[in-house]
Coordinates of C-alpha atoms in Angstrom, one line a residue:
Chain A
X1 CA 43.3 6.9 -26.3
X2 CA 41.9 7.2 -29.4
X3 CA 44.1 4.2 -30.9
X4 CA 44.2 2.0 -28.1
X5 CA 42.0 -1.1 -29.3
X6 CA 45.1 -2.0 -31.2
X7 CA 46.7 -2.9 -28.6
X8 CA 46.5 -7.0 -30.1
X9 CA 48.5 -7.4 -33.4
X10 CA 45.2 -8.4 -35.1
X11 CA 43.3 -5.7 -34.7
X12 CA 46.4 -3.1 -35.9
X13 CA 46.2 -5.9 -38.9
X14 CA 42.4 -5.1 -40.1
X15 CA 42.8 -1.5 -39.2
X16 CA 43.3 -0.5 -42.8
X17 CA 40.2 -2.2 -43.8
X18 CA 38.1 -0.3 -41.2
X19 CA 37.2 3.2 -42.0
X20 CA 39.4 5.0 -39.1
X21 CA 37.0 5.8 -36.1
X22 CA 35.4 9.9 -36.2
X23 CA 35.4 10.0 -32.6
X24 CA 37.8 9.4 -29.0
X25 CA 34.8 6.9 -28.2
X26 CA 35.9 4.0 -28.6
X27 CA 33.3 0.7 -28.3
X28 CA 35.5 -0.1 -25.3
X29 CA 34.9 2.7 -23.9
X30 CA 30.8 3.0 -24.1
X31 CA 31.1 0.1 -22.4
X32 CA 32.6 1.1 -19.5
X33 CA 30.4 3.7 -19.4
X34 CA 28.4 3.9 -16.3
X35 CA 25.3 4.4 -17.7
X36 CA 26.2 1.2 -20.6
X37 CA 27.1 -0.3 -16.8
X38 CA 23.4 0.4 -15.2
X39 CA 21.4 -0.5 -18.4
X40 CA 23.9 -4.4 -18.3
X41 CA 22.5 -4.2 -14.5
X42 CA 19.5 -3.8 -15.2
X43 CA 19.9 -6.6 -17.5
X44 CA 21.0 -8.9 -15.3
X45 CA 19.1 -7.8 -12.2
X46 CA 16.0 -8.8 -14.6
X47 CA 16.5 -11.7 -15.5
X48 CA 18.3 -13.3 -12.7
X49 CA 14.6 -11.9 -11.2
X50 CA 12.5 -13.5 -13.4
X51 CA 14.2 -17.0 -13.2
X52 CA 14.0 -16.9 -9.7
X53 CA 10.1 -16.3 -9.3
X54 CA 9.3 -18.1 -11.8
X55 CA 11.5 -21.2 -10.2
X56 CA 9.5 -20.8 -7.4
X57 CA 6.5 -19.8 -9.1
X58 CA 5.5 -22.3 -11.6
X59 CA 5.9 -25.4 -9.7
X60 CA 3.9 -23.6 -7.2
X61 CA 1.3 -23.2 -9.5
X62 CA 1.4 -26.8 -10.7
X63 CA 1.0 -28.3 -7.8
X64 CA -2.2 -29.8 -8.4
X65 CA -0.8 -31.2 -11.5
X66 CA 2.5 -32.3 -10.5
X67 CA 2.4 -36.4 -8.9
X68 CA 3.5 -35.6 -5.4
X69 CA 1.3 -37.0 -2.0
X70 CA -1.0 -34.7 -0.8
X71 CA 0.4 -32.1 1.2
X72 CA -2.2 -32.9 4.8
X73 CA -1.5 -36.1 3.6
X74 CA 0.1 -38.3 6.9
X75 CA 1.9 -41.0 7.0
X76 CA 3.7 -41.9 10.3
X77 CA 6.2 -44.4 9.7
X78 CA 7.4 -42.3 7.4
X79 CA 8.2 -39.2 9.6
X80 CA 10.3 -36.8 9.4
X81 CA 13.3 -38.2 6.4
X82 CA 16.0 -36.6 5.0
X83 CA 15.4 -34.6 1.6
X84 CA 15.9 -37.6 -1.3
X85 CA 14.3 -40.0 0.6
X86 CA 12.1 -42.5 -0.3
X87 CA 10.9 -40.2 -3.3
X88 CA 10.9 -37.0 -0.7
X89 CA 12.7 -34.3 -2.6
X90 CA 11.9 -32.0 0.7
X91 CA 11.5 -34.2 3.2
X92 CA 8.8 -35.2 5.6
X93 CA 7.8 -33.3 8.1
X94 CA 7.1 -34.9 12.3
X95 CA 3.6 -36.4 10.9
X96 CA 5.3 -38.3 8.1
X97 CA 3.1 -35.5 5.3
X98 CA 5.8 -34.3 2.0
X99 CA 7.3 -31.1 2.6
X100 CA 7.7 -29.7 -1.3
X101 CA 4.1 -30.8 -1.2
X102 CA 3.2 -28.7 2.2
X103 CA 5.5 -26.0 0.7
X104 CA 3.4 -25.2 -3.1
X105 CA 0.3 -25.5 -1.7
X106 CA 1.1 -23.9 1.0
X107 CA 2.3 -21.3 -1.6
X108 CA -0.4 -21.1 -3.7
X109 CA -2.6 -19.6 -0.2
X110 CA 0.6 -17.4 0.7
X111 CA 0.8 -16.2 -3.1
X112 CA -2.8 -15.1 -3.2
X113 CA -3.6 -13.6 -0.3
X114 CA 0.0 -11.8 -1.7
X115 CA -1.3 -10.8 -5.0
X116 CA -5.2 -9.7 -3.9
X117 CA -3.4 -7.7 -1.1
X118 CA -1.0 -5.6 -3.1
X119 CA -4.7 -5.6 -5.6
X120 CA -6.7 -4.1 -3.3
X121 CA -4.5 -1.3 -1.5
X122 CA -2.5 -0.5 -5.3
X123 CA -6.7 0.5 -5.9
X124 CA -6.9 1.8 -2.6
X125 CA -3.8 3.6 -2.8
X126 CA -4.2 5.0 -6.5
X127 CA -7.5 6.6 -6.0
X128 CA -7.0 7.8 -2.6
X129 CA -3.5 9.1 -2.9
X130 CA -4.3 11.0 -6.8
X131 CA -7.5 12.6 -5.4
X132 CA -5.6 13.9 -2.3
X133 CA -2.8 15.1 -4.8
X134 CA -5.3 16.7 -7.9
X135 CA -8.3 17.5 -5.2
X136 CA -6.1 18.9 -2.7
X137 CA -7.8 21.3 0.3
X138 CA -10.2 18.6 3.0
X139 CA -9.5 15.7 1.3
X140 CA -5.7 16.2 1.5
X141 CA -5.9 17.4 4.9
X142 CA -8.5 14.0 5.2
X143 CA -6.1 11.6 3.6
X144 CA -3.0 12.7 4.9
X145 CA -3.9 12.7 8.4
X146 CA -5.1 9.2 8.0
X147 CA -1.8 8.1 6.9
X148 CA 0.1 10.2 9.1
X149 CA -2.3 8.2 12.2
X150 CA -1.8 4.8 10.0
X151 CA 2.3 5.4 10.4
X152 CA 2.4 6.0 13.9
X153 CA 1.0 3.3 14.4
X154 CA 2.1 0.1 15.9
X155 CA 1.5 -2.0 12.9
X156 CA 1.9 -5.7 13.3
X157 CA 0.6 -5.5 16.9
X158 CA -2.5 -4.1 14.9
X159 CA -1.6 -7.0 12.1
X160 CA -1.8 -9.2 14.9
X161 CA -4.7 -7.8 17.0
X162 CA -6.7 -7.7 14.0
X163 CA -6.3 -11.4 13.1
X164 CA -6.4 -12.3 16.4
X165 CA -10.1 -11.3 17.0
X166 CA -11.5 -12.1 13.8
X167 CA -9.7 -15.3 13.4
X168 CA -7.2 -16.4 10.6
X169 CA -9.2 -16.6 6.7
X170 CA -8.0 -15.4 3.8
X171 CA -9.8 -12.4 3.4
X172 CA -9.8 -11.2 6.7
X173 CA -5.3 -11.6 6.2
X174 CA -5.6 -10.1 2.9
X175 CA -7.4 -7.1 4.3
X176 CA -5.6 -7.0 6.7
X177 CA -2.1 -7.0 4.1
X178 CA -3.9 -4.9 2.1
X179 CA -4.2 -2.0 4.9
X180 CA -1.3 -2.3 6.0
X181 CA 0.1 -1.6 2.7
X182 CA -2.1 0.9 1.1
X183 CA 0.1 4.6 2.9
X184 CA 3.1 3.9 1.0
X185 CA 1.7 3.2 -3.2
X186 CA -1.1 6.7 -1.8
X187 CA 1.9 8.6 -0.6
X188 CA 3.5 8.1 -3.8
X189 CA 0.4 8.6 -6.3
X190 CA 0.1 11.9 -4.1
X191 CA 3.7 13.1 -5.1
X192 CA 3.5 12.5 -8.4
X193 CA 0.0 13.5 -9.6
X194 CA 1.1 16.3 -7.3
X195 CA 4.1 17.1 -10.5
X196 CA 1.0 16.1 -12.7
X197 CA -1.8 19.0 -12.4
X198 CA 0.8 21.8 -12.6
X199 CA 1.8 20.6 -16.4
X200 CA 0.0 22.1 -19.6
X201 CA -2.2 19.3 -20.2
X202 CA -3.8 19.6 -17.9
X203 CA -5.4 23.3 -18.6
X204 CA -5.5 22.4 -21.3
X205 CA -7.9 19.6 -20.9
X206 CA -9.3 21.7 -18.6
X207 CA -9.9 25.1 -20.9
X208 CA -11.5 22.3 -23.3
X209 CA -14.0 22.3 -20.6
X210 CA -13.4 18.6 -18.9
X211 CA -15.0 17.2 -16.3
X212 CA -12.3 17.6 -13.5
X213 CA -13.0 13.6 -12.5
X214 CA -12.9 13.1 -16.4
X215 CA -9.1 14.7 -16.0
X216 CA -8.1 12.7 -13.4
X217 CA -8.9 9.6 -14.5
X218 CA -8.2 10.4 -18.5
X219 CA -5.2 12.5 -18.4
X220 CA -4.2 12.1 -15.3
X221 CA -3.5 8.4 -13.9
X222 CA -2.4 7.0 -17.0
X223 CA 0.7 9.6 -16.6
X224 CA 1.4 7.7 -13.5
X225 CA 0.0 4.5 -13.4
X226 CA 3.4 3.0 -14.7
X227 CA 5.5 3.8 -11.1
X228 CA 2.8 3.2 -9.4
X229 CA 2.2 -0.4 -10.4
X230 CA 6.6 -0.2 -10.3
X231 CA 6.4 0.0 -6.5
X232 CA 3.2 -2.7 -6.1
X233 CA 5.4 -5.5 -7.8
X234 CA 8.1 -4.4 -4.7
X235 CA 4.9 -4.5 -2.0
X236 CA 4.3 -7.5 -3.6
X237 CA 7.9 -9.1 -2.2
X238 CA 6.8 -6.8 0.7
X239 CA 3.1 -9.1 1.3
X240 CA 4.6 -12.5 1.1
X241 CA 6.8 -12.0 3.8
X242 CA 4.5 -10.2 6.2
X243 CA 1.9 -12.5 5.6
X244 CA 4.7 -15.1 7.4
X245 CA 5.7 -13.2 9.6
X246 CA 2.1 -14.1 10.7
X247 CA 1.3 -17.5 10.1
X248 CA 4.9 -17.9 11.9
X249 CA 3.5 -16.2 14.9
X250 CA 0.0 -18.6 14.7
X251 CA -2.0 -15.8 13.2
X252 CA -2.2 -17.5 9.5
X253 CA -4.4 -19.3 7.4
X254 CA -5.0 -23.3 8.6
X255 CA -7.1 -23.7 5.6
X256 CA -6.9 -25.1 3.4
X257 CA -3.3 -25.4 3.4
X258 CA -0.7 -24.1 5.9
X259 CA 1.3 -21.3 5.0
X260 CA 5.5 -21.4 4.5
X261 CA 5.3 -18.9 8.3
X262 CA 3.2 -22.0 10.0
X263 CA 5.4 -24.6 8.4
X264 CA 8.5 -22.6 9.1
X265 CA 7.6 -23.0 12.5
X266 CA 6.0 -26.3 13.2
X267 CA 9.8 -27.2 12.0
X268 CA 11.1 -24.8 14.9
X269 CA 11.6 -27.2 17.9
X270 CA 12.8 -30.5 14.9
X271 CA 15.3 -27.4 14.1
X272 CA 18.6 -29.1 15.7
X273 CA 17.6 -33.0 14.0
X274 CA 16.0 -31.8 11.3
X275 CA 17.2 -29.4 9.9
X276 CA 15.5 -28.9 6.0
X277 CA 12.0 -28.5 7.3
X278 CA 12.4 -25.2 8.5
X279 CA 15.5 -24.1 6.3
X280 CA 13.7 -25.1 2.3
X281 CA 10.9 -23.9 3.4
X282 CA 12.8 -20.5 4.1
X283 CA 15.0 -20.5 1.6
X284 CA 11.9 -20.7 -1.1
X285 CA 10.5 -17.6 1.0
X286 CA 13.9 -15.8 0.4
X287 CA 14.1 -17.3 -3.5
X288 CA 11.2 -15.7 -4.4
X289 CA 11.5 -12.7 -2.4
X290 CA 14.3 -11.6 -4.0
X291 CA 13.1 -12.2 -7.0
X292 CA 11.0 -9.9 -6.8
X293 CA 12.4 -7.8 -5.2
X294 CA 14.9 -7.8 -8.3
X295 CA 12.7 -7.6 -10.5
X296 CA 11.3 -4.8 -9.3
X297 CA 15.2 -2.8 -8.8
X298 CA 15.6 -3.6 -12.6
X299 CA 12.8 -2.2 -14.4
X300 CA 12.9 1.0 -12.0
X301 CA 16.8 1.5 -13.4
X302 CA 16.3 0.5 -16.7
X303 CA 16.1 3.4 -19.1
X304 CA 13.6 4.5 -20.1
X305 CA 12.1 3.4 -23.9
X306 CA 11.1 7.0 -25.9
X307 CA 8.1 7.1 -27.0
X308 CA 6.7 5.6 -30.6
X309 CA 6.3 8.4 -32.1
X310 CA 7.8 10.7 -30.0
Chain B
X1 CA 9.0 27.0 20.6
X2 CA 7.8 26.2 22.8
X3 CA 4.0 26.6 20.9
X4 CA 5.9 24.5 18.4
X5 CA 6.2 21.7 21.2
X6 CA 2.6 21.9 22.3
X7 CA 1.4 21.8 19.1
X8 CA 3.4 19.0 18.8
X9 CA 2.8 17.4 21.9
X10 CA -1.6 18.2 21.7
X11 CA -1.2 16.4 18.4
X12 CA 0.8 13.2 19.6
X13 CA -1.8 13.0 22.8
X14 CA -4.6 12.6 19.7
X15 CA -2.9 10.0 18.0
X16 CA -2.5 8.0 21.2
X17 CA -5.6 8.4 22.1
X18 CA -6.7 7.6 18.9
X19 CA -5.1 4.6 18.4
X20 CA -5.9 3.3 22.5
X21 CA -9.9 4.5 21.4
X22 CA -9.5 2.4 18.7
X23 CA -7.8 -0.9 20.1
X24 CA -10.4 -0.3 22.4
X25 CA -13.0 -1.1 20.5
X26 CA -11.5 -3.4 17.7
X27 CA -11.6 -5.9 20.3
X28 CA -14.7 -5.4 22.5
X29 CA -16.3 -6.2 18.6
X30 CA -14.5 -9.0 18.0
X31 CA -16.6 -12.1 18.7
X32 CA -14.4 -14.4 21.4
X33 CA -14.9 -14.1 25.6
X34 CA -12.0 -13.2 27.8
X35 CA -14.6 -14.2 31.0
X36 CA -14.5 -18.4 29.4
X37 CA -10.4 -18.5 28.4
X38 CA -9.8 -17.1 32.0
X39 CA -12.1 -19.5 33.7
X40 CA -10.9 -22.4 31.6
X41 CA -13.4 -24.6 29.3
X42 CA -15.1 -26.7 32.2
X43 CA -16.9 -23.4 33.8
X44 CA -20.2 -22.9 34.9
X45 CA -22.9 -20.3 33.0
X46 CA -22.6 -19.1 36.0
X47 CA -18.9 -19.4 36.7
X48 CA -18.6 -16.8 33.7
X49 CA -21.3 -14.3 35.2
X50 CA -19.4 -14.5 38.1
X51 CA -15.5 -13.5 36.0
X52 CA -17.2 -11.1 34.1
X53 CA -19.1 -9.2 37.0
X54 CA -15.9 -9.0 38.4
X55 CA -13.8 -7.9 35.6
X56 CA -16.9 -5.4 34.8
X57 CA -17.5 -7.2 30.9
X58 CA -20.9 -7.4 31.6
X59 CA -21.1 -3.8 31.3
X60 CA -23.4 -1.8 28.3
X61 CA -20.1 -1.3 26.8
X62 CA -20.3 2.9 26.5
X63 CA -20.2 2.7 30.7
X64 CA -17.3 0.0 30.1
X65 CA -15.6 3.5 28.1
X66 CA -16.1 5.4 30.5
X67 CA -14.8 3.8 32.9
X68 CA -11.7 3.2 30.4
X69 CA -11.6 7.2 29.8
X70 CA -11.3 7.2 33.4
X71 CA -8.7 4.7 34.8
X72 CA -6.5 6.3 31.2
X73 CA -6.4 9.3 32.8
X74 CA -5.0 7.9 36.2
X75 CA -2.4 5.6 34.1
X76 CA -4.2 2.3 35.7
X77 CA -6.1 0.2 33.5
X78 CA -6.5 -2.4 35.4
X79 CA -5.7 -5.5 36.3
X80 CA -4.1 -7.8 33.9
X81 CA -6.3 -11.1 34.0
X82 CA -3.4 -13.5 33.0
X83 CA -0.3 -12.3 35.7
X84 CA -3.4 -11.1 38.5
X85 CA -1.3 -7.7 38.5
X86 CA -2.0 -4.5 37.4
X87 CA -1.1 -3.9 33.7
X88 CA 0.8 -0.9 33.2
X89 CA 3.4 -2.7 36.1
X90 CA 2.9 -5.6 33.9
X91 CA 3.9 -4.5 30.7
X92 CA 6.4 -1.6 32.6
X93 CA 8.1 -4.7 34.2
X94 CA 9.2 -5.5 30.8
X95 CA 9.6 -2.6 28.3
X96 CA 13.3 -2.3 29.2
X97 CA 14.2 -5.1 27.6
X98 CA 12.8 -4.0 24.1
X99 CA 14.1 -0.6 24.6
X100 CA 18.1 -2.4 25.0
X101 CA 16.9 -4.6 22.1
X102 CA 16.2 -1.3 20.1
X103 CA 19.2 0.3 20.9
X104 CA 21.0 -2.1 20.1
X105 CA 19.5 -3.0 16.9
X106 CA 19.6 1.4 16.0
X107 CA 23.3 1.2 16.7
X108 CA 24.1 -1.2 14.5
X109 CA 22.1 0.2 11.8
X110 CA 23.4 2.8 12.1
X111 CA 27.1 1.7 12.6
X112 CA 26.6 -0.3 9.3
X113 CA 24.1 0.8 7.6
X114 CA 25.6 5.1 6.6
X115 CA 29.1 3.7 5.4
X116 CA 27.9 1.3 3.7
X117 CA 25.5 4.0 1.9
X118 CA 28.3 6.3 1.4
X119 CA 30.2 3.3 0.5
X120 CA 28.2 2.6 -2.1
X121 CA 27.0 5.5 -3.6
X122 CA 31.0 6.5 -3.9
X123 CA 31.3 3.7 -6.8
X124 CA 28.1 3.9 -8.6
X125 CA 28.0 1.2 -11.7
X126 CA 31.1 -0.9 -10.8
X127 CA 31.1 -4.3 -10.3
X128 CA 31.7 -4.4 -6.3
X129 CA 28.9 -1.8 -6.1
X130 CA 26.5 -4.5 -7.5
X131 CA 27.6 -7.2 -6.1
X132 CA 26.6 -5.8 -2.4
X133 CA 23.4 -4.3 -3.9
X134 CA 21.9 -7.3 -4.0
X135 CA 23.1 -8.3 -1.0
X136 CA 20.7 -5.8 0.4
X137 CA 18.1 -7.3 -1.8
X138 CA 18.8 -9.9 -0.8
X139 CA 18.6 -9.2 2.6
X140 CA 15.4 -7.2 3.2
X141 CA 13.7 -9.7 0.8
X142 CA 14.7 -13.0 4.4
X143 CA 11.8 -13.4 6.0
X144 CA 12.8 -12.0 9.8
X145 CA 11.5 -15.4 11.8
X146 CA 13.7 -17.1 9.6
X147 CA 17.1 -15.2 9.7
X148 CA 16.5 -15.7 13.5
X149 CA 16.2 -19.4 13.6
X150 CA 19.4 -20.0 11.1
X151 CA 21.5 -17.4 13.6
X152 CA 20.0 -19.6 16.5
X153 CA 20.7 -23.4 14.6
X154 CA 24.5 -21.8 13.8
X155 CA 25.4 -19.9 16.3
X156 CA 23.8 -20.9 19.6
X157 CA 23.2 -24.6 19.0
X158 CA 25.4 -25.6 16.4
X159 CA 29.2 -23.8 17.4
X160 CA 27.4 -22.7 20.9
X161 CA 28.9 -18.8 21.1
X162 CA 25.7 -17.2 22.5
X163 CA 22.8 -18.3 24.9
X164 CA 19.8 -19.4 22.6
X165 CA 17.0 -17.0 24.0
X166 CA 16.6 -14.8 27.4
X167 CA 18.7 -12.2 28.4
X168 CA 20.9 -13.2 31.0
X169 CA 23.8 -12.5 30.1
X170 CA 24.4 -9.7 27.5
X171 CA 25.4 -12.4 25.0
X172 CA 21.9 -13.3 24.7
X173 CA 21.7 -10.1 22.8
X174 CA 23.9 -10.7 20.0
X175 CA 21.9 -12.9 18.2
X176 CA 18.5 -10.7 18.7
X177 CA 19.6 -7.7 17.5
X178 CA 21.7 -9.4 14.6
X179 CA 18.4 -10.4 13.5
X180 CA 16.9 -7.3 13.2
X181 CA 20.3 -5.5 11.6
X182 CA 20.3 -7.6 9.4
X183 CA 17.1 -6.5 7.3
X184 CA 17.6 -2.7 8.6
X185 CA 20.4 -2.5 7.6
X186 CA 19.2 -3.6 4.3
X187 CA 17.1 -0.9 4.1
X188 CA 18.5 2.1 5.6
X189 CA 22.1 1.6 3.8
X190 CA 19.5 1.7 0.2
X191 CA 18.0 4.6 1.5
X192 CA 21.3 6.5 2.7
X193 CA 22.8 5.5 -0.9
X194 CA 19.6 6.7 -2.9
X195 CA 19.7 10.3 -0.8
X196 CA 23.9 10.8 -1.7
X197 CA 24.0 9.9 -5.2
X198 CA 21.5 12.4 -5.4
X199 CA 23.7 14.6 -3.4
X200 CA 27.0 14.1 -5.0
X201 CA 25.8 14.8 -8.5
X202 CA 23.7 18.4 -7.3
X203 CA 25.4 21.3 -8.1
X204 CA 26.8 22.7 -5.1
X205 CA 29.0 19.8 -4.9
X206 CA 31.1 20.0 -8.5
X207 CA 31.3 23.8 -6.6
X208 CA 32.7 22.7 -3.9
X209 CA 34.8 19.7 -5.6
X210 CA 35.6 22.7 -7.3
X211 CA 36.4 25.4 -4.3
X212 CA 38.9 22.8 -4.0
X213 CA 37.1 20.4 -1.0
X214 CA 38.0 16.9 -1.6
X215 CA 37.6 14.0 0.6
X216 CA 36.3 12.9 3.7
X217 CA 35.1 17.0 4.5
X218 CA 33.2 16.4 1.0
X219 CA 31.7 12.9 1.3
X220 CA 30.8 13.5 5.3
X221 CA 30.2 17.3 5.6
X222 CA 29.0 18.6 2.1
X223 CA 27.3 15.9 0.3
X224 CA 26.5 13.6 4.1
X225 CA 25.2 17.3 5.9
X226 CA 22.2 17.5 3.1
X227 CA 21.2 14.1 3.6
X228 CA 21.5 14.3 7.4
X229 CA 17.4 15.0 8.3
X230 CA 15.9 12.0 6.0
X231 CA 18.7 9.8 6.8
X232 CA 18.1 10.5 11.5
X233 CA 14.4 10.2 10.8
X234 CA 14.7 6.9 8.4
X235 CA 16.2 5.6 11.6
X236 CA 14.7 7.7 14.1
X237 CA 11.2 6.3 12.8
X238 CA 13.1 2.5 12.3
X239 CA 13.3 3.2 15.9
X240 CA 9.8 4.0 17.4
X241 CA 8.3 1.3 15.4
X242 CA 10.5 -1.1 17.4
X243 CA 9.9 0.7 20.5
X244 CA 5.8 -1.8 19.7
X245 CA 7.6 -4.8 19.8
X246 CA 10.1 -6.3 17.7
X247 CA 7.4 -9.3 17.8
X248 CA 8.5 -11.7 15.3
X249 CA 12.0 -11.8 16.7
X250 CA 11.0 -11.2 20.5
X251 CA 9.4 -14.8 20.0
X252 CA 11.9 -16.6 18.3
X253 CA 14.3 -16.0 20.7
X254 CA 12.3 -16.6 23.5
X255 CA 12.5 -12.7 24.6
X256 CA 11.3 -11.2 27.8
X257 CA 10.1 -7.9 25.9
X258 CA 6.9 -6.2 24.6
X259 CA 6.6 -8.4 22.0
X260 CA 6.1 -11.4 22.5
X261 CA 4.0 -10.5 25.8
X262 CA 0.9 -8.7 23.3
X263 CA 0.9 -12.3 21.6
X264 CA 0.3 -14.1 25.6
X265 CA -2.0 -11.1 25.7
X266 CA -4.1 -11.3 22.9
X267 CA -3.9 -14.9 23.1
X268 CA -5.1 -14.9 26.6
X269 CA -7.7 -11.5 25.5
X270 CA -6.6 -10.3 28.5
X271 CA -7.4 -7.1 27.5
X272 CA -6.3 -4.9 30.6
X273 CA -2.7 -6.2 29.0
X274 CA -4.0 -5.2 25.5
X275 CA -4.3 -1.7 26.7
X276 CA -2.0 -1.2 28.9
X277 CA 0.6 -2.9 25.8
X278 CA -1.3 -0.8 23.4
X279 CA -0.7 2.8 25.6
X280 CA 2.5 2.5 26.5
X281 CA 4.4 1.6 23.1
X282 CA 2.5 4.5 21.2
X283 CA 3.3 7.1 23.9
X284 CA 6.9 6.2 23.8
X285 CA 6.2 6.1 20.2
X286 CA 5.1 9.4 20.0
X287 CA 7.6 10.4 21.8
X288 CA 10.5 9.4 19.8
X289 CA 9.2 11.3 17.1
X290 CA 9.1 14.7 19.1
X291 CA 12.3 14.2 20.2
X292 CA 13.2 13.6 16.2
X293 CA 11.4 16.6 14.7
X294 CA 13.3 18.5 18.0
X295 CA 16.3 17.8 16.6
X296 CA 15.9 18.7 13.0
X297 CA 17.9 21.7 13.3
X298 CA 20.6 20.6 15.2
X299 CA 21.1 18.9 12.1
X300 CA 20.8 21.2 9.9
X301 CA 21.0 24.9 10.5
X302 CA 18.3 25.9 7.9
X303 CA 15.3 24.3 9.8
X304 CA 13.2 26.7 11.8
X305 CA 11.0 25.2 14.2
X306 CA 7.3 25.9 14.2
X307 CA 7.3 27.1 11.0
X308 CA 8.0 23.8 9.7
X309 CA 5.0 24.5 7.2
X310 CA 7.8 27.5 5.1
X311 CA 10.8 25.2 5.6

């Protein structure tokens, strides 16, 4: 086993010149070890995730710059053109609108909503979760009860209700998604703060006379924020999916551009004759959400770097 | 034990009460007049006033709430505006369809996700596991309405194996069930994998192994036994959530369940129907949650109900 890397003549010829390895662990064995494989898998997940995400996000960011027809420009003489026809990369829809342009402009709206929603839900979740975990007592009781109550609520139904009643504007939808997502961040932050608060550095800070809020903000939160933001990244994927589901059900923003779910629901009636109108926007969503999920997974699995100077 | 059940029932009923009250306030806060959608855009002011009087919408909100509370305790939530039938009856007629779909989906999920999760946990960090892992990521990244339309096109239109919509035959159950299950399998199998990986690394399993326990007994009785509660809870919670209407999938497949009903009720601002749907589905969800909690001692003999805080 220890000299298993002498399998080829070339390797055995090189053997004398190399210093004998003191360890029975060969490079091949290291490469086969679970930890190595895990690290490599994380690396590949990060790479592929980044590629998938960027392939979708860069064109979305550049939608105004790219030479595309206006997303809402109708041309009834060019209805339901197949992809790659007449310079329409994704084809056109039932009103002759360029599908790629619709997807990219709609994507700007979807992404804005998703990012705003996770920022809001992340902020609410981290603040309330940290407060609940650190202060305990009635703060914890109130936050935990609200969390439980929300978990048992019919979520999508409530979201639809709010959107149906208050109108599908971007602020309403952002708010609704943020409200749907904060419990996850709050629960995680709460459980991490519960662990942190028992650590010696917190007692030390207390003995030094720091105020409780100061300890929480300056010492505890920086220690949990990294993991909390990791969850927020995964929530971005969910937020994009949730927004597309709402907009599929007709509860998505209409102006300035229809978002992804709406584009798919528009194309649904033409699925038998014009496959691209549903398939391509869907693939764009899948590509981006897979990318974000892979990034989140890879970041979580990645071996922790040692702290500098430690 | 009885005390525990009573306490949980009380909590559950309080949740239901708060939910329906929240909905009551929300729908009255919001702009939009059900009388307009009922009487049509051409209605005169007098007609609108008559409709409002008929539905009791002209009274003060507090009085409407008082009437609503009385209705709540008699179980009669008034007449649905659009169906012209008792709202509770309309919802109850739809409930079996949603129940069937949710049950089928959760069974399929359990049957596939648990073995899949165990399979992944048993060979961590291999290429095969990585492949399945990436597949589950893809599974949880697909919007369910899109998966639904794709399956519909593939297996109902191009290859007409199953009916495209509705629930006329049992074949109609297949595509919606699969659509729901794809997402759920992805989520649950990842959760099972996480749980089981932790168990396989735990000292008690090393002890069991050194005592000569091996094979299926080690995996299922020792490792799975310890994860039974979280896995069961996850499945139960998802089931409870599905009872609230698998809205998107029901809409895609024109499934005559509660989910598609709520979408219609919201569009027409059918207050009694919205209230009845929310009441019935949240009652059912609370009941399912209670059943899950009551099953804990069966799954794990260490659990003593009523002393849940200490356990």
